[in-house]
Coordinates of C-alpha atoms and ligand atoms in Angstrom, one line a residue:
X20 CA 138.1 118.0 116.4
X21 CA 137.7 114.8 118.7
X22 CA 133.6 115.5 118.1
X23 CA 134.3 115.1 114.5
X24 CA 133.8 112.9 111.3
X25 CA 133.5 109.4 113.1
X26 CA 130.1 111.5 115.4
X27 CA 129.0 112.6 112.3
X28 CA 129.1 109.1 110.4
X29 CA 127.4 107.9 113.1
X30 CA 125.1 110.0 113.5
X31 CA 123.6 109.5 109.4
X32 CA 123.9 106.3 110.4
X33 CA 121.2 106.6 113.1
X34 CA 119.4 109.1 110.7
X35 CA 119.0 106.3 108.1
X36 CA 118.6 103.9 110.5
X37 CA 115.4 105.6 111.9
X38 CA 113.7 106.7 108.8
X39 CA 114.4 103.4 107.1
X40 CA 110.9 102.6 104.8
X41 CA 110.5 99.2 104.8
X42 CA 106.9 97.7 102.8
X43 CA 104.9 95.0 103.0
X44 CA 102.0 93.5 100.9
X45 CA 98.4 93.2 101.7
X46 CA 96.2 90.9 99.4
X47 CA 92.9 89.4 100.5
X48 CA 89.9 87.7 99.6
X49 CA 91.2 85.5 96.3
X50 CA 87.9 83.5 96.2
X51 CA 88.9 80.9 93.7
X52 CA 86.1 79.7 91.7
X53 CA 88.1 76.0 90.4
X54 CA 84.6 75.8 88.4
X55 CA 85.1 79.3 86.6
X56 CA 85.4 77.4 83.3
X57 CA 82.7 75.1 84.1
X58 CA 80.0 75.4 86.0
X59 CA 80.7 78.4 87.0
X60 CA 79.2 77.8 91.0
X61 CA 80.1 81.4 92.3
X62 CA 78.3 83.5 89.3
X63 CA 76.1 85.2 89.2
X64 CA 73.8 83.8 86.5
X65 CA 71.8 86.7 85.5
X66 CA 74.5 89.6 85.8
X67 CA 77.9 87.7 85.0
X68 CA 78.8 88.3 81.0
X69 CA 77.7 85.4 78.4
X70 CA 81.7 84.7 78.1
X71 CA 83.5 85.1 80.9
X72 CA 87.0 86.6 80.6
X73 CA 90.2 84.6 81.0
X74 CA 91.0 87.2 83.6
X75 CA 87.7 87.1 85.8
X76 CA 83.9 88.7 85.3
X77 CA 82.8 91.5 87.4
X78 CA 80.1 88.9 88.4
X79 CA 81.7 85.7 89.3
X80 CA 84.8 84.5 91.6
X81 CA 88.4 84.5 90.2
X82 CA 89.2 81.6 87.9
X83 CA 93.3 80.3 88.6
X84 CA 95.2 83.1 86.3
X85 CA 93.6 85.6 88.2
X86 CA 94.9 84.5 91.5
X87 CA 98.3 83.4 89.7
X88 CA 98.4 87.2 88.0
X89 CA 97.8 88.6 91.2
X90 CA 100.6 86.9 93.0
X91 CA 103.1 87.3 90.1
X92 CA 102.8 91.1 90.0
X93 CA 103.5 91.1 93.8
X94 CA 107.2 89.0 92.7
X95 CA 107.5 91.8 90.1
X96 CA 106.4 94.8 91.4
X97 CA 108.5 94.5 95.2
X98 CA 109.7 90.8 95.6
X99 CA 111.6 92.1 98.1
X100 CA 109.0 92.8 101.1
X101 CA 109.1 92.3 104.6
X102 CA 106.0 90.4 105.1
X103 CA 102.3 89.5 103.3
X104 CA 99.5 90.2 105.6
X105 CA 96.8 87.3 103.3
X106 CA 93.5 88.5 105.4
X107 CA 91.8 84.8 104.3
X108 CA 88.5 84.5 101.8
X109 CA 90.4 81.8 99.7
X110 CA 87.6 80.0 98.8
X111 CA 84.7 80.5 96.2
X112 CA 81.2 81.6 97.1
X113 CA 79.3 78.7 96.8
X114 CA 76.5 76.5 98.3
X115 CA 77.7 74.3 101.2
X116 CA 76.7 70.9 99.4
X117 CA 79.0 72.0 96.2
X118 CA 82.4 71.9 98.7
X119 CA 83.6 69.7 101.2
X120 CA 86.7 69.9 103.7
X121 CA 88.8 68.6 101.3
X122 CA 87.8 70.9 98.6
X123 CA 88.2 73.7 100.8
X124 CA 91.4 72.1 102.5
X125 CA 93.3 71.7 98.4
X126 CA 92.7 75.2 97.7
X127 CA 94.1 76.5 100.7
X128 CA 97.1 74.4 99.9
X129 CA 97.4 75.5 96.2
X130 CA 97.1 79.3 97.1
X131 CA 99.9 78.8 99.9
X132 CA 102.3 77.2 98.3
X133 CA 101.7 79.7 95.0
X134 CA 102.4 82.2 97.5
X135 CA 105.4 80.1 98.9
X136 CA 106.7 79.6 95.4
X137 CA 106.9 82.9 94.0
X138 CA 107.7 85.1 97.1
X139 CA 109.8 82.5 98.6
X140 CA 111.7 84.5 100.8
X141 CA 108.8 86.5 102.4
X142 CA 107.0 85.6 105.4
X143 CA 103.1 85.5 105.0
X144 CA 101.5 86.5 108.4
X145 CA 98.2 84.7 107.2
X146 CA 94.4 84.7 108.8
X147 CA 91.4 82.7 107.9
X148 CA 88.6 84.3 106.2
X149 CA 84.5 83.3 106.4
X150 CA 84.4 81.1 103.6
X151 CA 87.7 79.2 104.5
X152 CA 85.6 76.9 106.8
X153 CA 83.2 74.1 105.5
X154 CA 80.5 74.7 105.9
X155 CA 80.8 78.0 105.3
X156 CA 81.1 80.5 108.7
X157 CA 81.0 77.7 110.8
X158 CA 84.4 78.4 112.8
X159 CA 84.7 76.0 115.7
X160 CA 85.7 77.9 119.4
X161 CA 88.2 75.3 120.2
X162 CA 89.9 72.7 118.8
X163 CA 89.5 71.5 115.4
X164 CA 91.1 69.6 112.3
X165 CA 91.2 72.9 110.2
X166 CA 92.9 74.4 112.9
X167 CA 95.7 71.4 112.7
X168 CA 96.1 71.3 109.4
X169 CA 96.4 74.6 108.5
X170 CA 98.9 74.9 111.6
X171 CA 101.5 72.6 109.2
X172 CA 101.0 74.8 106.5
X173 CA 101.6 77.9 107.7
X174 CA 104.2 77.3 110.6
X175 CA 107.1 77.8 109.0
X176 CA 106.1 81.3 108.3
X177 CA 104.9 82.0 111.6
X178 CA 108.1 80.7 112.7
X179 CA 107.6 80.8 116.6
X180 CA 106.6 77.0 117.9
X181 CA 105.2 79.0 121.1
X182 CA 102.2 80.1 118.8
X183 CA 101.4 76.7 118.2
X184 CA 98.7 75.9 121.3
X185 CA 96.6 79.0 120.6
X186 CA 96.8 78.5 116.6
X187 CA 95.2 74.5 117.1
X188 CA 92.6 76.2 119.8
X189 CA 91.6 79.0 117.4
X190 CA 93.5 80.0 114.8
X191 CA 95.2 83.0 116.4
X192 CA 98.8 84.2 116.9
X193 CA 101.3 87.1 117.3
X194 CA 104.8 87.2 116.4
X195 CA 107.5 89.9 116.2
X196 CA 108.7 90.4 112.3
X197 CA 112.4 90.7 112.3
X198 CA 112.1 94.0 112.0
X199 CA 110.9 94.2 115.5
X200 CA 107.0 95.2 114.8
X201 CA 104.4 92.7 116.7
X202 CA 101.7 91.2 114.6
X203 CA 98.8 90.3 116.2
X204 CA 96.6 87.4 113.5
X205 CA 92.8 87.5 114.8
X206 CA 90.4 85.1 114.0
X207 CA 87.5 87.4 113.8
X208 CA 85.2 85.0 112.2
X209 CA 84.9 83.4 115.8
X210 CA 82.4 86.5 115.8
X211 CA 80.8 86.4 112.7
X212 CA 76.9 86.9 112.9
X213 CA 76.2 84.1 110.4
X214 CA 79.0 81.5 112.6
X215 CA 76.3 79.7 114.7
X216 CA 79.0 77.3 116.0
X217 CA 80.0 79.9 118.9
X218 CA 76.3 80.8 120.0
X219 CA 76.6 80.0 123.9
X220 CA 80.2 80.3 124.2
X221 CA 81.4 83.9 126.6
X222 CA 84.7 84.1 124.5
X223 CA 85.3 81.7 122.0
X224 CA 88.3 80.2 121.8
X225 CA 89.5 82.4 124.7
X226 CA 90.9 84.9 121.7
X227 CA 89.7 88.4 123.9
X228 CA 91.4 87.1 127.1
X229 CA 93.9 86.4 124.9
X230 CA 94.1 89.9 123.2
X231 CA 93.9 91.6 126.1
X232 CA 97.0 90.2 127.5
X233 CA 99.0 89.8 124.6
X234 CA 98.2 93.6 124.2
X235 CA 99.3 94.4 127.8
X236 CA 102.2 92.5 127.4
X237 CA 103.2 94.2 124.0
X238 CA 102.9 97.6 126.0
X239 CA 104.9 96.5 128.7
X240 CA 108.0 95.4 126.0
X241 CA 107.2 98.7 124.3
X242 CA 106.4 96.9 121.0
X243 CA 104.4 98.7 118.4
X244 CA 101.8 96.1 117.1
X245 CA 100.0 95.6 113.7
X246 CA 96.0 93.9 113.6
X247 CA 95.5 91.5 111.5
X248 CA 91.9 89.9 110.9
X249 CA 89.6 89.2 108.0
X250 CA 86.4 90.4 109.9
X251 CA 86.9 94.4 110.4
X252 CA 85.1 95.7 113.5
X253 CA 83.0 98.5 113.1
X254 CA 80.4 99.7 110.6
X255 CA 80.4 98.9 107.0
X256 CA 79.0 101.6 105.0
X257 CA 76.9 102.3 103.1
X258 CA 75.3 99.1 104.1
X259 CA 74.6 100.1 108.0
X260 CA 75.8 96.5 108.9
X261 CA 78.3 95.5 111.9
X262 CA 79.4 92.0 111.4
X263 CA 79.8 91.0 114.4
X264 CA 77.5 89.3 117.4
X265 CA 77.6 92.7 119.7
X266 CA 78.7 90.7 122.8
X267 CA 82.0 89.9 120.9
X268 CA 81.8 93.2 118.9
X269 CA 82.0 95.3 122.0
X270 CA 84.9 93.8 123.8
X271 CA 86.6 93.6 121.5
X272 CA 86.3 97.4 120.2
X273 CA 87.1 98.4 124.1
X274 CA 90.0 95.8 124.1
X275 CA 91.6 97.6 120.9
X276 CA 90.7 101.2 121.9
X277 CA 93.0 100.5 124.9
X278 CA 95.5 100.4 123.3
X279 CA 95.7 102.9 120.2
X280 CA 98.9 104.2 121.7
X281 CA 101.0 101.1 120.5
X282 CA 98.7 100.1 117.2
X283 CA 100.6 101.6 114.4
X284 CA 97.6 99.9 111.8
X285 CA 95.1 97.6 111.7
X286 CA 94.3 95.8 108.3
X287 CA 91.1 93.7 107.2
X288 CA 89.4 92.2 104.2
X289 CA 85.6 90.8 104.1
X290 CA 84.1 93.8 102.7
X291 CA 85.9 93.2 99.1
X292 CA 85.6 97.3 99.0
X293 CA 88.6 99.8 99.6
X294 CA 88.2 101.6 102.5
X295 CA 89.5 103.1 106.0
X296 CA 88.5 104.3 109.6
X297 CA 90.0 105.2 112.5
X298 CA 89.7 104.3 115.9
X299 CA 89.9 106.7 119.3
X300 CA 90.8 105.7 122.3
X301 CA 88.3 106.0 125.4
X302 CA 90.1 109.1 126.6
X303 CA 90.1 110.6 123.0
X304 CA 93.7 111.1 123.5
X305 CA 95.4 108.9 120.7
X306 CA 93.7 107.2 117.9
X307 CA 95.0 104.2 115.6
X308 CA 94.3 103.8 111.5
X309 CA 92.4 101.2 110.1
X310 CA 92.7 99.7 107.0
X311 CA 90.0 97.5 104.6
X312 CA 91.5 96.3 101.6
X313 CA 89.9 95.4 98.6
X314 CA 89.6 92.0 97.3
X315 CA 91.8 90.0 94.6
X316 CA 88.0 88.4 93.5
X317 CA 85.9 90.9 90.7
X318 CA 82.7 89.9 92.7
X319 CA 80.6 91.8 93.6
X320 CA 81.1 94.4 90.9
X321 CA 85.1 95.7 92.0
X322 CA 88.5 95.5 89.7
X323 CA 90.8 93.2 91.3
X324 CA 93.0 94.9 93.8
X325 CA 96.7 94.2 95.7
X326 CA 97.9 96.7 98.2
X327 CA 101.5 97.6 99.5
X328 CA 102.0 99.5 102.6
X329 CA 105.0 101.6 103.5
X330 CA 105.9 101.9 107.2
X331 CA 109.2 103.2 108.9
X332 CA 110.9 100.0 110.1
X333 CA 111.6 101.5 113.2
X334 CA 108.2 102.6 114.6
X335 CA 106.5 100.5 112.9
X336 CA 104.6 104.4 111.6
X337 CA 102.5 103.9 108.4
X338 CA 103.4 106.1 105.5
X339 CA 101.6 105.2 102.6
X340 CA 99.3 102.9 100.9
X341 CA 100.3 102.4 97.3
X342 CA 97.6 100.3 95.6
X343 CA 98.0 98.4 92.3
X344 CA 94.8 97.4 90.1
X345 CA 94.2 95.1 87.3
X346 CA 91.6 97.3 84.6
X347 CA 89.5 93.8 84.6
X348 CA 87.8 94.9 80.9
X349 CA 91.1 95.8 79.8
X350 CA 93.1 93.0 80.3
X351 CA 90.0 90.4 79.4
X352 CA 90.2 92.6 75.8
X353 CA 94.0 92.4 75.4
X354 CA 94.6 88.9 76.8
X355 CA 97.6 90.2 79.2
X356 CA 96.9 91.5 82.8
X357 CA 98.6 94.7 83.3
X358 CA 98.6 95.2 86.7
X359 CA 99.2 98.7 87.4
X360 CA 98.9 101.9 89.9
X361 CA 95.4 103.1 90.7
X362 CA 96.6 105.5 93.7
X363 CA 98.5 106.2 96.5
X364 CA 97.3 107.2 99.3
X365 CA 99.2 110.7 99.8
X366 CA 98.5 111.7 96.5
X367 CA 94.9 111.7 97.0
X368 CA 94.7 112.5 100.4
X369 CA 97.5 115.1 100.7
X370 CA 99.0 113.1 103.4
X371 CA 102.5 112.6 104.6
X372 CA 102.0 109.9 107.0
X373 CA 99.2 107.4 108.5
X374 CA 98.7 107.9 111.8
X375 CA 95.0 108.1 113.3
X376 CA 95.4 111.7 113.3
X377 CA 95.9 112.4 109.7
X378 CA 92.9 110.5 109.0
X379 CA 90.7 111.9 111.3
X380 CA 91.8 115.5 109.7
X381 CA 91.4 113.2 105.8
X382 CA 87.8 112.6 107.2
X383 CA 87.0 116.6 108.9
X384 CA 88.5 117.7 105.3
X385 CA 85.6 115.4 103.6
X386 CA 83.1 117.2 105.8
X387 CA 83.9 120.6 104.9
X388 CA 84.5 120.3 101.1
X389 CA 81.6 121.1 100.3
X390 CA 81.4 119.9 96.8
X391 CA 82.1 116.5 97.9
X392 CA 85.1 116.3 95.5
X393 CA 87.3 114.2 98.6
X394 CA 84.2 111.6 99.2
X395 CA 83.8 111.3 95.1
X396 CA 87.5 110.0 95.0
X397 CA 86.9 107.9 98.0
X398 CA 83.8 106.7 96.4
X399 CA 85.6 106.1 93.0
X400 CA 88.2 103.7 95.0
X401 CA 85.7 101.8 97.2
X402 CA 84.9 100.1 93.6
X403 CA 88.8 100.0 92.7
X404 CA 88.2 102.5 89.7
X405 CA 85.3 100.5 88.3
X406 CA 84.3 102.2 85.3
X407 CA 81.6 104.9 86.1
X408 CA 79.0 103.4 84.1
X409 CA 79.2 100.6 86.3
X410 CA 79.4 101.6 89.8
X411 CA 76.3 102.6 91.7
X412 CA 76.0 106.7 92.2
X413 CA 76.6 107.4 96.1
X414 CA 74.4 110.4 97.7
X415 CA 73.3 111.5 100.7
X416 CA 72.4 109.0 102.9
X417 CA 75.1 106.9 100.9
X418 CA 77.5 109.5 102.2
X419 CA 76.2 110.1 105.6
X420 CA 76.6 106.7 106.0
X421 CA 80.4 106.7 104.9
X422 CA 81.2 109.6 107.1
X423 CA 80.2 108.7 110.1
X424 CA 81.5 105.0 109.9
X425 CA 85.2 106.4 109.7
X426 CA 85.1 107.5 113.3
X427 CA 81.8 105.3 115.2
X428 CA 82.1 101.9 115.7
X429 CA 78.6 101.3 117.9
X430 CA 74.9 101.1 116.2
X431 CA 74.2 103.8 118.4
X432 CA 77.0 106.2 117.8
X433 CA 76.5 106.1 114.3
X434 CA 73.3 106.4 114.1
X435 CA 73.2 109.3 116.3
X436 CA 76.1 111.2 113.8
X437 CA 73.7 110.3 110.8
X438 CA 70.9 112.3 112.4
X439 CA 73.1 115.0 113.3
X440 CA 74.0 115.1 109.8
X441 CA 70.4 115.3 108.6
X442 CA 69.4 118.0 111.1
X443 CA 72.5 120.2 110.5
X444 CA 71.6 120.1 106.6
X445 CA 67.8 121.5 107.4
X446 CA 69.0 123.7 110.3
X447 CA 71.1 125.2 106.9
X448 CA 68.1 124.6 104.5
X449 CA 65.6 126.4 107.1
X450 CA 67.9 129.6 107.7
X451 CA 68.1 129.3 103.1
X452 CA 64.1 129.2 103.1
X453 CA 63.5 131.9 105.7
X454 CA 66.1 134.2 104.4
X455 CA 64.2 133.5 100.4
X456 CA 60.8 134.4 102.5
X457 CA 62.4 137.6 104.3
X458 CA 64.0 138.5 100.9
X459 CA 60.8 137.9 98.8
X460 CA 58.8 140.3 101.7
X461 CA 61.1 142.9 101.2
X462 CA 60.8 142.6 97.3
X463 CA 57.4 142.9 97.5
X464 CA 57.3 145.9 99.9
X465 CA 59.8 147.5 97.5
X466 CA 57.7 147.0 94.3
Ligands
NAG11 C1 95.8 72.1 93.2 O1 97.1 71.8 92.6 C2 97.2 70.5 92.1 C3 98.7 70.4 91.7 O2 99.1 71.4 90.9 C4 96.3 70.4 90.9 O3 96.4 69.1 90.3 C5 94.9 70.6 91.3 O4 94.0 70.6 90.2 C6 94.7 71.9 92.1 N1 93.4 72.0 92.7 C7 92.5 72.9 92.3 C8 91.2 72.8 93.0 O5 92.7 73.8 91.5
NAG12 C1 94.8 68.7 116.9 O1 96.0 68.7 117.5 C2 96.1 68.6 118.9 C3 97.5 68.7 119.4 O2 98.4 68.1 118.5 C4 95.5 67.2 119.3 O3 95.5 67.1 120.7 C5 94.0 67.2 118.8 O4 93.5 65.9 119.0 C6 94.0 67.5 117.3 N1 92.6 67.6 116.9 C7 92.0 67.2 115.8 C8 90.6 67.4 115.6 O5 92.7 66.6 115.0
NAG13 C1 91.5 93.4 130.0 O1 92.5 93.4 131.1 C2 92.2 94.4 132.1 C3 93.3 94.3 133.1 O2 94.6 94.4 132.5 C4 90.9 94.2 132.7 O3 90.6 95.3 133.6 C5 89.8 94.3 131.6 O4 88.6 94.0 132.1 C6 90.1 93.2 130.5 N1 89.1 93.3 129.5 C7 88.6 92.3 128.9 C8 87.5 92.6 127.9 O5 88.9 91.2 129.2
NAG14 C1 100.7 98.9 81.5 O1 100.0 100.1 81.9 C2 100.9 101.2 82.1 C3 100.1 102.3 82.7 O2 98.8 102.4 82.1 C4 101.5 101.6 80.7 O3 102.3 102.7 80.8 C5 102.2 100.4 80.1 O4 102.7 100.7 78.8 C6 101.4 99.2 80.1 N1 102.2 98.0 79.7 C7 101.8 97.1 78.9 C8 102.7 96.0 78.6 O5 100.7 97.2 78.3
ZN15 ZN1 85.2 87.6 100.8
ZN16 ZN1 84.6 87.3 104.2

């Protein structure tokens, strides 16, 4: 009896211990229009509505009470988190000569400290987004007052004064959560094809060298790390567009790839649309999830999105994406924002974790249905459950583009996959017609 009750406490103890769900918050590309109830500088003049919601238009950049909402039903909803990734894309869309640095440099400050206010006991594991710079894009490689000042606001949730020296050259950093998972905070728009401030430079801000390492290093401690960036590498479908200059782009895909052992998850914003990849290592042995998360701002055309993760504490594993909505029509009509459910990722997928894995079979599962019933739901989310009527139908080169942009990351790649795709659908359409003419032959023989 000496192996008895006190081994078996411990022993649930460990259990719980190791399948402990812990969650944290994603939100993303806020895009606060202060003019929304003036001149309205981020609409769209000929598509936004003639009056504008209080909430937002599907057409214009959020106004204050949507970025307030938005933040509240975080509090409500699980106050409690671990962390906030805020993947950046504070700012409105707007001409250059209508902003300044200060402009841009208050409404960072406003949307941190709303952040700081009502989750005030949850680290935000921040990264700057395009439009966060005046003028717009234009991220510096090195040193810069942006970089300084946004150090002083944002330090105390970093919480690790050795970050400080990269964070004032670039705007990087990685820190372990207390849980014990790394974060690694990329400043992707130091590769941003429209950033002409980085043109000459071999690796701006010496982020890659600094990847690289940091990623060896993480290895070595046998730390499993989380991505961070606003940027997402790869494709973004259906548009055919990779964001980034391809001498950063490829790097830094090869850095990553080497790696997809330790990378439980990698989490961007930028595109404003809902979506995921996943990301093989060169050997093909291990692959890592990706992540995009749709944006808090209605423009162009999406209901305003907030996303929680849930992850095992202990390896850092993804489970689940739970995503919340606000039903922008709805809540413009009723004058109260309900923010509420619009999936979780399970449910639609049938999964029971996310690992690379399970999204690579998601994405060979969307191949084979042949009705295309697993693309239509993705396709319905990419939107964040726009209303039908409003959302732009997606066929087939709409959804050759989105399946081969889950798994290639190169022009090339992709390309070649889209092709394949074409020829394997008349290779099936040839063997249809010659069968019809063999079949119509045989009729005619008959009769
Ligand atoms: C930022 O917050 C201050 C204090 O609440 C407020 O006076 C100011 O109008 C806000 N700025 C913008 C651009 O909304
Ligand atoms: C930013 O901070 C660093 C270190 O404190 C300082 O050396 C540098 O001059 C500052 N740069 C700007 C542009 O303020
Ligand atoms: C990353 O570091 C490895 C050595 O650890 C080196 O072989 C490789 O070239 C580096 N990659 C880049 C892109 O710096
Ligand atoms: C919010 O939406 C949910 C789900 O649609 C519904 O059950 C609930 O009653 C709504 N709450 C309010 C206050 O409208
Ligand atoms: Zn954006
Ligand atoms: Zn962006």
């Amino acid at each position: 009896m000496k192996f008895g009750i006190l081994n078996c406490i411990l022993l649930n103890m460990l259990a719980l211990v190791t399948c402990e769900s812990g969650y944290f918050w994603h939100i993303t590309d806020l895009h606060y229009d202060f003019t929304y109830h003036g001149r309205q500088l981020s609409c769209n003049p000929t598509k936004k509505q003639n009056n504008p919601g209080k909430f937002g238009d599907f057409w214009c950049d959020s106004p204050w009470l949507l970025i307030e909402s938005s933040v509240h039903a975080m509090a409500n909803i699980k106050p409690n988190a671990d962390f906030i990734l805020w993947t950046g894309d504070t700012i409105l869309h707007s001409k250059d000569e209508d902003l300044s640095y200060e402009i841009n440099a208050v409404i960072l400050q406003n949307t941190t400290d709303v952040l700081r206010d009502k989750l005030p006991n949850v680290p935000v594991y921040a990264t700057y987004g395009n439009h966060d710079y005046w003028p717009s894009n234009q991220f510096p490689p090195r040193n810069n007052l942006l970089y300084n000042e946004t150090w002083i606001r944002w330090k105390d949730w970093i919480n690790d004064p050795s970050q400080e020296d990269n964070f004032r050259k670039g705007g990087y950093y990685s820190i372990k959560t207390s849980h014990g998972l790394r974060i690694v905070a990329l400043n992707t728009i130091l590769y941003y094809t429209s950033n002409k401030a980085i043109l000459n430079e071999v690796d701006p801000a010496d982020q890659l060298q600094w990847l690289n390492t940091t990623l060896y290093n993480a290895k070595m401690n046998k730390d499993k790390v989380l991505v961070t960036a606003h940027i997402p590498f790869g494709v973004y479908t259906p548009s055919n567009v990779i964001w980034m200059y391809e001498k950063y782009h490829t790097p830094l895909v090869d850095i990553l790839r080497g790696y997809t052992d330790i990378i439980v998850g990698m989490h961007f914003g930028h595109n404003h649309a809902d979506g995921f990849k996943f990301l093989h290592s060169s050997d093909g042995h291990h692959s890592a999830p990706v992540f995009i998360a749709p944006s808090v701002t209605p423009a162009e055309n999406h209901n305003p999105g907030i996303r929680l993760v849930e992850y095992d504490r202990t390896t850092g594993q993804h489970k689940d994406l739970i995503q919340y909505y606000l039903d922008l029509n709805k809540a413009n009509k009723d004058g109260v924002a309900n923010w509420t459910l619009e999936y979780t990722f399970s449910d639609i997928y049938d999964t029971s974790a996310l690992t690379g894995d399970t999204i690579n079979a998601v994405v060979e599962n969307m191949k084979k249905s042949t009705n295309g019933q697993t693309l239509n739901k993705y396709w319905k989310h990419y939107a964040v459950s726009l209303p039908n009527d409003l959302q732009e139908p997606c066929y087939d080169e709409c959804r050759r583009s989105i399946v081969c942009g889950f798994k290639h990351h190169t022009m090339k790649t992709y390309e070649k996959c889209k092709s394949n795709m074409i020829s394997d659908s008349t290779s099936v359409f040839a063997l249809w017609n010659f069968c019809i003419a063999v079949l119509a032959l045989i009729l005619h023989a008959c009769v």
